[in-house]
XYZ file of C-alpha atoms in Angstrom:
247
model
C 14.549 51.165 7.587
C 12.019 49.323 5.478
C 14.792 48.425 3.035
C 16.927 46.979 5.815
C 14.084 44.869 7.196
C 13.010 43.518 3.812
C 15.691 40.759 3.581
C 14.708 39.484 7.023
C 11.065 39.239 5.959
C 12.032 37.409 2.779
C 14.158 34.946 4.754
C 11.258 34.381 7.132
C 8.937 33.588 4.229
C 11.497 31.267 2.668
C 11.819 29.449 5.977
C 8.058 29.015 6.229
C 7.886 27.727 2.655
C 10.730 25.281 3.307
C 8.954 24.028 6.424
C 5.758 23.515 4.434
C 7.520 21.579 1.667
C 9.457 19.521 4.191
C 6.280 18.622 6.034
C 4.654 17.525 2.793
C 7.610 15.325 1.876
C 7.650 13.834 5.384
C 3.986 12.874 5.136
C 2.962 9.249 4.855
C 4.337 7.469 1.808
C 3.083 4.287 0.201
C 4.914 1.060 0.961
C 5.671 -1.925 -1.247
C 5.260 -5.215 0.654
C 6.820 -8.364 -0.801
C 4.115 -10.917 0.001
C 5.473 -13.593 2.312
C 8.800 -11.792 2.626
C 12.081 -12.625 0.924
C 13.095 -15.097 -0.359
C 9.866 -17.029 0.118
C 7.446 -14.970 -1.935
C 4.065 -16.291 -3.074
C 4.200 -20.089 -3.311
C 2.631 -23.292 -2.041
C 3.760 -24.087 1.525
C 6.304 -26.893 1.611
C 6.536 -27.537 5.359
C 3.856 -27.883 8.061
C 5.607 -25.371 10.320
C 5.874 -22.635 7.694
C 4.366 -19.284 8.606
C 0.940 -18.869 7.044
C 0.332 -15.933 4.751
C -2.384 -14.698 7.096
C 0.102 -14.629 9.966
C 2.534 -12.707 7.780
C -0.253 -10.248 6.926
C -1.152 -9.728 10.590
C 2.461 -8.820 11.363
C 2.283 -5.922 8.935
C 0.130 -2.834 8.655
C -1.428 -2.036 5.292
C -2.767 1.367 4.309
C -4.695 2.676 1.336
C -2.157 3.370 -1.417
C 0.266 0.606 -0.423
C 1.340 -2.081 -2.887
C 1.532 -5.856 -2.541
C 4.377 -7.321 -4.589
C 3.686 -10.960 -5.476
C 6.712 -12.974 -6.628
C 5.806 -16.467 -7.811
C 6.553 -19.237 -10.316
C 5.483 -18.839 -13.929
C 3.049 -21.747 -13.598
C 1.338 -20.139 -10.601
C -1.027 -17.162 -10.384
C -2.652 -14.631 -8.067
C -6.438 -14.468 -7.829
C -8.373 -11.717 -6.095
C -11.596 -13.323 -4.904
C -14.631 -12.835 -2.695
C -14.733 -13.947 0.925
C -16.795 -17.040 0.081
C -14.438 -18.040 -2.729
C -11.505 -17.532 -0.384
C -12.981 -19.785 2.280
C -13.847 -22.550 -0.201
C -10.782 -22.121 -2.460
C -12.968 -21.505 -5.514
C -10.776 -20.480 -8.462
C -13.374 -20.459 -11.262
C -14.610 -16.863 -11.137
C -12.017 -14.544 -9.574
C -12.574 -10.826 -9.373
C -9.087 -10.315 -10.806
C -6.561 -12.785 -12.224
C -2.812 -12.200 -12.546
C -0.105 -14.350 -14.104
C 3.500 -13.986 -15.173
C 5.442 -14.459 -11.951
C 5.672 -10.813 -10.885
C 2.632 -8.765 -9.890
C 2.269 -5.488 -8.044
C -1.225 -4.923 -6.657
C -2.304 -1.513 -5.370
C -4.543 -1.419 -2.295
C -6.741 1.480 -3.330
C -9.390 1.545 -0.606
C -10.076 0.423 2.950
C -11.504 -3.096 3.080
C -10.695 -6.754 3.607
C -8.903 -8.240 0.596
C -8.787 -11.931 -0.312
C -6.073 -13.608 -2.388
C -5.646 -17.238 -3.412
C -3.431 -19.170 -5.804
C -5.002 -20.345 -9.038
C -2.748 -23.402 -9.290
C -4.492 -26.695 -8.601
C -4.355 -27.681 -4.932
C -2.285 -24.686 -3.845
C -5.074 -22.808 -2.074
C -6.121 -25.908 -0.141
C -2.483 -26.370 0.864
C -2.371 -22.883 2.380
C -1.419 -20.537 -0.465
C -4.069 -17.979 0.314
C -4.215 -14.743 2.258
C -6.690 -12.256 3.648
C -5.674 -8.873 4.967
C -7.218 -5.640 6.150
C -6.367 -2.282 4.600
C -6.817 0.861 6.678
C -6.865 4.570 5.909
C -3.569 6.276 6.845
C -3.790 8.248 10.068
C -1.982 11.476 10.888
C 1.509 10.739 12.115
C 1.866 7.365 10.380
C 5.441 6.892 9.226
C 6.892 5.057 6.268
C 8.305 2.110 8.216
C 6.607 -1.211 8.789
C 5.543 -1.719 12.410
C 7.004 -4.234 14.776
C 4.959 -7.437 15.078
C 3.422 -6.331 18.387
C 2.113 -3.160 16.738
C 0.354 -4.935 13.902
C -3.474 -4.862 13.922
C -3.962 -8.383 15.231
C -7.625 -7.638 15.913
C -8.204 -7.604 12.168
C -8.047 -11.404 12.133
C -9.742 -14.028 14.220
C -7.664 -16.784 15.853
C -8.519 -19.088 12.969
C -7.005 -16.727 10.453
C -10.290 -15.498 9.007
C -11.458 -11.918 9.262
C -14.012 -11.014 11.899
C -16.017 -8.506 9.915
C -16.328 -10.102 6.501
C -16.593 -7.908 3.450
C -15.325 -8.341 -0.066
C -12.879 -6.577 -2.338
C -14.919 -4.390 -4.641
C -12.956 -2.940 -7.580
C -13.613 0.684 -8.515
C -16.196 1.270 -11.277
C -14.997 1.272 -14.846
C -13.508 -1.240 -17.267
C -10.953 -3.691 -15.976
C -8.918 -6.379 -17.649
C -7.708 -9.698 -16.341
C -4.944 -11.881 -17.688
C -6.179 -14.313 -20.332
C -4.376 -17.647 -20.469
C -1.077 -17.309 -22.299
C -1.000 -13.543 -22.031
C 2.504 -13.555 -20.648
C 1.473 -12.033 -17.360
C -0.277 -8.866 -18.440
C -2.870 -8.197 -15.789
C -5.138 -5.304 -15.006
C -3.304 -2.034 -14.850
C -6.097 0.146 -13.558
C -5.751 1.698 -10.095
C -6.788 -0.677 -7.360
C -6.119 -3.791 -9.380
C -2.526 -4.432 -10.257
C -0.066 -5.411 -12.915
C 0.896 -8.897 -13.975
C 4.377 -7.720 -14.808
C 6.233 -4.683 -13.542
C 6.278 -2.233 -16.440
C 8.896 0.025 -14.888
C 11.715 -0.522 -12.418
C 10.262 -0.868 -8.915
C 11.311 1.648 -6.261
C 14.358 0.949 -4.148
C 13.557 -1.765 -1.643
C 14.995 -1.613 1.842
C 14.881 -4.459 4.389
C 11.837 -4.375 6.663
C 10.794 -6.289 9.749
C 11.283 -10.076 9.802
C 12.422 -10.497 6.219
C 9.671 -8.417 4.680
C 10.835 -5.675 2.359
C 9.238 -2.301 2.065
C 10.109 0.888 0.246
C 8.816 4.386 -0.322
C 6.902 4.468 -3.598
C 5.994 8.118 -3.713
C 3.413 9.951 -1.691
C 0.020 8.356 -2.281
C -1.735 10.343 0.433
C -3.752 13.463 -0.373
C -1.621 16.068 1.354
C -4.381 18.645 1.217
C -6.480 16.531 3.587
C -3.826 16.519 6.318
C -4.781 18.764 9.254
C -1.126 19.529 9.947
C -0.549 20.655 6.374
C -3.608 22.867 6.486
C -2.152 24.477 9.594
C 1.179 25.078 7.869
C -0.601 26.720 4.966
C -2.383 29.033 7.365
C 0.971 30.032 8.861
C 2.395 30.698 5.412
C -0.670 32.710 4.460
C -0.358 34.862 7.574
C 3.312 35.464 6.811
C 2.491 36.528 3.260
C -0.217 38.857 4.535
C 2.258 40.454 6.927
C 4.683 40.976 4.056
C 2.018 42.707 1.977
C 1.113 44.977 4.891
C 4.789 45.747 5.444
C 5.340 46.651 1.788
C 2.177 48.750 1.720
C 3.427 50.745 4.718
């Protein structure tokens, strides 16, 4: 009788393992946001009625592990700056500096981030952006939210953040793009890359012209309460199998 029941137990364990793996793959995945949406990208505003970059940022939801994809002209740049430098359009001492026309920047921790253009007069003309990055919550999906779901409270009516704060890179050496470097920026986590060193993940259309894509799971699956529960279920099933075999 034990021999006849053994296949059923094995199938049960396989089902539990499949459920666990499926839950892990369905967990939150990082998104790649094309800044400003397509085909606009990162550039100096050319019309007074153009959507500001802050308004674009408010319409989206950014989580730790997501990427910002800046697409811009070769004579432009992306500067990561402090809140004060953002407000005054100070380009002299950025925290990070990227050139080359194509930069992917990883949002590696929860904070307000501040970006401005390094080209003369561009920041004053509106080529700047501040956004808030949040920690992924259980149940967050991989799709960008509708505009009404975006965290509008993260910005004040004037476009500035309400809480302040400054992007603080993780400890350790970092490199910024020297003039004439051909776009090679910092490649350490939390900073970015002046040029994409490998083909970017498949990009699918998102809300209102923005494009997002799954870029691999950037969330620590072991910290998910639901995954811990699945592991408990699998452990109980394995224990039952051992007891069954011992009998």
